[in-house]
XYZ file of C-alpha atoms in Angstrom:
371
model
C -115.095 -5.870 21.793
C -112.985 -3.176 20.136
C -111.845 -2.573 16.570
C -108.429 -4.098 17.292
C -110.068 -7.414 18.217
C -111.532 -7.666 14.716
C -108.293 -6.531 13.076
C -106.394 -9.291 14.902
C -108.731 -11.943 13.507
C -108.648 -10.559 9.948
C -104.858 -10.386 9.960
C -104.552 -14.021 10.967
C -106.406 -14.782 7.739
C -104.718 -12.176 5.562
C -101.571 -10.683 7.167
C -100.907 -7.152 5.933
C -97.225 -8.025 5.446
C -98.268 -9.897 2.299
C -100.149 -7.035 0.648
C -98.550 -5.626 -2.498
C -96.203 -2.659 -2.063
C -98.426 -0.357 -4.139
C -101.480 -1.049 -1.999
C -103.011 0.760 0.981
C -104.458 -1.743 3.442
C -105.318 -1.916 7.102
C -107.146 0.590 9.281
C -107.637 3.653 7.064
C -110.033 5.665 9.222
C -110.738 5.507 12.961
C -109.126 4.256 16.161
C -108.237 0.701 17.138
C -109.523 1.285 20.692
C -113.093 2.098 19.609
C -115.739 -0.212 21.082
C -117.751 -1.860 18.306
C -121.513 -1.457 17.971
C -121.748 -3.319 14.663
C -119.712 -4.365 11.626
C -120.738 -3.743 8.017
C -118.966 -5.835 5.366
C -118.713 -4.496 1.817
C -116.688 -4.762 -1.386
C -116.269 -0.988 -1.787
C -116.634 1.860 0.658
C -118.601 4.650 -1.016
C -120.950 7.286 0.416
C -124.035 5.074 0.291
C -122.145 2.462 2.330
C -121.439 5.040 5.046
C -125.146 5.897 5.060
C -125.993 2.205 5.368
C -123.570 1.851 8.284
C -125.192 4.824 10.040
C -128.698 3.410 9.534
C -127.688 -0.034 10.803
C -125.644 1.339 13.726
C -122.355 -0.120 12.490
C -119.256 1.823 13.497
C -116.778 -0.470 11.730
C -116.775 -1.030 7.973
C -114.665 -3.916 6.665
C -114.112 -3.231 2.988
C -112.219 -5.241 0.403
C -111.140 -2.242 -1.719
C -109.451 0.677 0.079
C -111.288 3.996 -0.170
C -107.974 5.837 0.307
C -105.555 4.401 -2.230
C -103.042 7.170 -2.844
C -102.263 10.030 -0.483
C -104.842 12.726 0.225
C -103.418 16.251 0.123
C -106.752 17.922 0.846
C -109.986 16.842 2.519
C -112.515 19.383 1.288
C -115.332 17.120 0.130
C -114.619 17.813 -3.532
C -114.188 14.127 -4.493
C -116.126 11.007 -3.512
C -113.078 9.771 -1.590
C -112.887 12.954 0.484
C -116.625 12.897 1.154
C -116.461 9.312 2.412
C -113.591 10.116 4.769
C -115.331 13.246 6.108
C -118.650 11.448 6.699
C -116.934 8.485 8.357
C -115.001 10.716 10.753
C -118.078 12.831 11.557
C -119.998 9.685 12.504
C -117.147 7.922 14.347
C -117.022 5.094 11.808
C -113.786 3.137 11.346
C -112.857 1.750 7.915
C -110.593 -1.254 7.440
C -109.438 -2.542 4.031
C -108.008 -5.983 3.158
C -107.452 -5.815 -0.632
C -104.225 -7.463 -1.859
C -103.508 -9.007 1.555
C -106.617 -11.103 0.901
C -105.741 -11.481 -2.796
C -102.504 -13.198 -1.767
C -104.090 -15.500 0.810
C -104.490 -19.159 -0.144
C -108.015 -18.969 1.291
C -108.783 -15.514 -0.066
C -110.326 -13.966 -3.156
C -109.134 -16.482 -5.720
C -110.086 -19.422 -3.532
C -113.621 -17.991 -3.453
C -113.655 -17.721 -7.249
C -112.315 -21.282 -7.562
C -114.948 -22.549 -5.134
C -117.708 -20.938 -7.168
C -116.378 -22.671 -10.285
C -115.962 -25.983 -8.437
C -112.250 -26.216 -9.243
C -110.286 -29.037 -7.623
C -106.521 -29.613 -7.106
C -105.999 -25.903 -6.511
C -102.585 -24.259 -6.453
C -101.327 -20.690 -6.313
C -100.753 -19.365 -9.840
C -97.944 -16.904 -8.979
C -96.375 -17.936 -5.660
C -94.750 -15.169 -3.631
C -91.027 -15.044 -2.950
C -88.973 -13.364 -0.203
C -91.505 -14.006 2.549
C -89.924 -17.081 4.143
C -87.268 -16.384 6.781
C -84.716 -18.742 8.317
C -83.387 -18.400 11.830
C -80.147 -19.948 13.056
C -79.399 -20.053 16.769
C -77.129 -21.978 19.133
C -78.285 -23.683 22.302
C -76.787 -26.222 24.758
C -77.510 -29.753 23.639
C -79.642 -30.570 26.678
C -81.816 -27.452 26.098
C -82.268 -27.868 22.333
C -85.383 -30.043 22.431
C -87.324 -27.682 24.711
C -86.412 -24.558 22.718
C -87.234 -26.264 19.434
C -90.722 -27.204 20.685
C -91.427 -23.643 21.851
C -90.447 -22.309 18.413
C -92.747 -24.864 16.783
C -95.574 -23.724 19.064
C -94.974 -20.124 17.951
C -95.480 -21.132 14.289
C -91.998 -21.959 13.055
C -91.052 -25.087 11.153
C -93.996 -25.380 8.762
C -93.068 -26.154 5.155
C -95.925 -26.811 2.739
C -97.852 -29.817 4.045
C -95.243 -30.587 6.740
C -94.786 -29.253 10.269
C -92.076 -29.505 12.976
C -89.329 -29.032 10.363
C -85.827 -28.054 11.523
C -82.177 -28.901 10.953
C -79.864 -29.555 13.889
C -76.080 -29.779 13.936
C -73.976 -30.438 17.040
C -70.656 -28.711 17.705
C -68.686 -26.774 20.270
C -69.368 -23.141 21.093
C -67.104 -20.776 23.017
C -67.790 -17.600 24.974
C -66.393 -15.539 27.809
C -68.572 -13.400 30.024
C -67.203 -9.904 30.672
C -67.581 -7.912 33.919
C -71.222 -6.859 33.274
C -72.355 -10.293 32.131
C -74.512 -12.721 34.087
C -73.701 -16.105 32.537
C -76.131 -18.961 33.126
C -73.400 -21.399 32.114
C -69.711 -20.899 32.834
C -67.976 -18.232 34.929
C -67.561 -14.514 34.350
C -64.060 -13.702 33.062
C -63.231 -17.251 31.943
C -63.548 -18.667 28.426
C -66.111 -21.465 28.344
C -66.515 -24.366 25.935
C -70.052 -25.705 25.542
C -71.450 -28.621 23.531
C -74.178 -26.886 21.522
C -76.784 -27.571 18.887
C -76.995 -25.275 15.894
C -80.738 -25.010 15.327
C -82.022 -23.920 11.907
C -85.725 -23.275 11.448
C -87.899 -21.446 8.900
C -91.040 -19.353 9.401
C -93.255 -16.899 7.459
C -92.101 -13.305 7.843
C -95.337 -12.070 9.429
C -94.516 -14.258 12.461
C -91.025 -12.792 12.999
C -91.926 -10.846 16.146
C -93.707 -13.865 17.655
C -90.795 -16.213 16.840
C -88.222 -13.862 18.341
C -90.340 -13.457 21.478
C -90.414 -17.250 21.859
C -86.649 -17.420 21.291
C -85.765 -14.818 23.910
C -88.270 -16.151 26.434
C -87.111 -19.767 26.229
C -83.395 -19.583 25.402
C -81.215 -20.243 28.479
C -78.412 -17.813 27.638
C -77.989 -14.282 28.990
C -77.102 -13.110 25.457
C -78.791 -15.029 22.645
C -76.757 -15.509 19.464
C -78.979 -15.770 16.396
C -79.238 -14.660 12.791
C -82.206 -14.310 10.434
C -81.903 -14.546 6.663
C -84.471 -14.127 3.895
C -84.943 -17.076 1.548
C -85.722 -16.906 -2.173
C -87.976 -19.974 -1.999
C -91.480 -19.670 -3.405
C -94.274 -19.912 -0.872
C -96.740 -22.388 -2.367
C -99.527 -21.204 -0.048
C -99.202 -17.489 -0.729
C -99.468 -15.437 -3.891
C -101.610 -14.077 -6.706
C -104.132 -16.105 -8.648
C -105.057 -19.764 -8.482
C -105.215 -22.690 -10.876
C -107.330 -25.825 -10.684
C -109.442 -28.293 -12.642
C -113.083 -28.413 -13.629
C -114.843 -31.703 -12.780
C -114.628 -32.701 -16.435
C -113.528 -31.231 -19.805
C -116.183 -29.074 -21.469
C -116.432 -27.018 -24.642
C -115.216 -23.429 -24.682
C -118.700 -22.055 -25.325
C -120.171 -24.132 -22.486
C -117.440 -22.838 -20.200
C -118.223 -19.196 -21.002
C -121.907 -19.879 -20.403
C -121.028 -21.228 -16.961
C -119.057 -18.053 -16.259
C -122.057 -15.908 -17.190
C -124.296 -17.875 -14.865
C -121.914 -18.278 -11.932
C -120.791 -14.654 -11.910
C -124.083 -13.117 -12.989
C -122.512 -11.125 -15.786
C -124.233 -10.044 -18.985
C -121.041 -9.981 -21.040
C -117.869 -12.080 -21.162
C -115.124 -10.583 -23.323
C -112.862 -13.357 -24.588
C -110.077 -14.221 -26.982
C -110.683 -16.499 -29.968
C -111.834 -20.054 -29.415
C -109.251 -22.744 -30.106
C -111.705 -25.542 -30.847
C -110.773 -27.754 -27.930
C -112.100 -28.770 -24.542
C -111.146 -26.819 -21.434
C -110.587 -28.228 -17.950
C -107.471 -26.675 -16.400
C -108.516 -23.158 -15.387
C -106.477 -20.235 -14.030
C -108.261 -17.426 -12.184
C -107.291 -14.032 -10.810
C -109.883 -11.651 -9.377
C -109.729 -8.018 -10.437
C -107.146 -6.659 -12.867
C -105.176 -9.707 -13.957
C -103.477 -8.945 -17.279
C -100.065 -9.261 -15.604
C -100.742 -12.973 -14.993
C -101.466 -14.015 -18.593
C -97.966 -15.394 -19.137
C -98.082 -17.254 -15.815
C -101.365 -18.892 -16.846
C -99.812 -19.944 -20.146
C -96.713 -21.348 -18.413
C -98.993 -23.368 -16.161
C -100.645 -24.873 -19.291
C -104.061 -23.549 -18.342
C -106.753 -24.065 -20.967
C -108.456 -20.817 -19.944
C -107.694 -17.780 -17.772
C -110.539 -15.966 -16.017
C -109.852 -12.409 -14.888
C -110.904 -8.793 -15.543
C -109.859 -5.419 -16.944
C -108.079 -6.802 -20.024
C -107.148 -4.177 -22.591
C -107.354 -4.542 -26.364
C -103.737 -5.633 -26.804
C -103.880 -8.045 -23.868
C -106.091 -10.373 -25.885
C -103.320 -10.796 -28.485
C -101.209 -12.406 -25.743
C -103.396 -15.502 -25.902
C -101.395 -16.431 -29.031
C -103.626 -19.446 -29.730
C -102.396 -21.111 -26.523
C -105.173 -20.217 -24.126
C -108.673 -18.737 -23.944
C -108.710 -15.427 -22.063
C -112.023 -14.530 -20.429
C -112.718 -11.078 -18.968
C -115.804 -11.310 -16.767
C -115.580 -7.803 -15.272
C -113.805 -6.429 -12.193
C -116.833 -6.248 -9.909
C -118.196 -9.555 -11.186
C -114.950 -11.393 -10.407
C -114.725 -10.075 -6.842
C -118.368 -9.601 -5.886
C -118.512 -12.676 -3.639
C -115.513 -11.527 -1.610
C -117.726 -9.622 0.813
C -119.745 -12.802 1.406
C -116.522 -14.627 2.266
C -115.407 -11.909 4.684
C -118.853 -11.846 6.297
C -118.851 -15.636 6.738
C -115.340 -15.556 8.222
C -116.168 -12.829 10.747
C -119.469 -14.407 11.747
C -117.742 -17.692 12.599
C -114.830 -16.034 14.400
C -117.025 -13.769 16.487
C -119.189 -16.720 17.481
C -116.016 -18.256 18.957
C -114.203 -15.329 20.601
C -116.979 -12.793 21.260
C -120.234 -14.676 21.837
C -121.627 -11.635 23.675
C -121.845 -9.765 20.375
C -125.044 -10.839 18.556
C -124.556 -12.491 15.155
C -126.758 -9.855 13.553
C -124.151 -7.250 14.437
C -121.987 -8.552 11.592
C -123.970 -7.302 8.624
C -123.498 -7.995 4.927
C -124.056 -4.823 2.919
C -127.117 -4.903 0.684
C -125.712 -2.297 -1.723
C -124.401 -3.239 -5.161
C -121.338 -0.988 -5.521
C -120.576 -1.872 -9.149
C -119.925 1.466 -10.913
C -120.284 -0.134 -14.381
C -123.665 -0.474 -16.049
C -124.565 -2.386 -19.232
C -126.953 -1.253 -21.960
C-alpha cells in the first residue's frame, strides 16, 4: 500500500475541491508513491508528532491542520514550521492535511461535534454554492437509456435524498461529417437528421473528470456534443457548520455545563443569558465568528464555536447565546474520527496492513494552557 492509496480514500470522504480558497490541504510533504509502513493520525503536526511518528515507525502523518499554511520562502529551521518540514523530509515522512475539506463535509468535523452533543435533525448551517454542475448532451433516442445509466453509475444524478435524476427532451439533431470524420451514424459528406434525446444531468464538481470519462466512453458518436454549466444552487450536504436539536430543551446554564463536560474544557466564554430554554443548537468547529449571523438566521438558541473576539459577543444582540469553548477543544475529537475512518477503510481494501499500523497520536497538541 502506498501513500496515494490512503489519499484516494480520504478524498472520497473529503474532496479537496471543497476546501476553502485560503486553505492549504492535501499532500504537503513527501511522495505519493511511497510505500507505507504506518500511519499516524493527529490534529496538528508539530515537532513532537514527527518524533512520535519516527518512534512508532509511521512514514505517513494524516493531520487535520496543515503545518504549511502560507508559502515558505526559506527552510532554515528558524521556525517550528520549518523544523517540522526539515525533520519530516530527513526521515522520509509524508504529511497530508485535510482541514477545511473535512470542515465542509457533511460527515466531517461538525458532524463529530454534533454527535458528541447528541444533536438530531442535523443540517448544514452555511451550505456551499457553485459546486453543482449540470451537463447537457445529445444522444440518439435508442442509445439514451444506456448512456444515462452509465452516467448514473459514475455518480451523476444525485440531488439531496434522491438519485437517478435527469431531464430528457426529444428533438431532431443535424450534422454532416467532413472528410476526416468517421461517423457512426450517417454518411461522410452528407447532412444527417437524427432523432435525439437532449439529456440534462447534474453532478458535484469533484466528479467532473469521472463523469466526462463515462460520457466519452459510452457515447456512440465520433464527436460528442456537450456543455457543462455551473449552478448557483446550494448544496445541502456540503458546507460550513451544522445545526440540530438537543433531545429536549434545557436551561442555558445546564447547556454550558454539558459543553464543559463533553469537550473537557475548563472555561466556556459566553454571551449574556437570555433566560430561556435552549434546544436548537448551531455548531462550527474552530474559528466561527463569521457564522454568527447564519446561526441567528437559522433561529438557533445557541451557537457553539471558538476564537470569538470581544466585539463578536455583541453580535448576539439578545437573540442567541454564543459559546466559545476553545479552538482545540472544539476540534480535538477530529483525529479520533479520522482514525476510525481509516481503520475501517483499510480493513476493507488493504487487509494485509495490520490494524495497529493506523495509530492515533497520544500527544495533546493544544498550545493554550489555563491557570
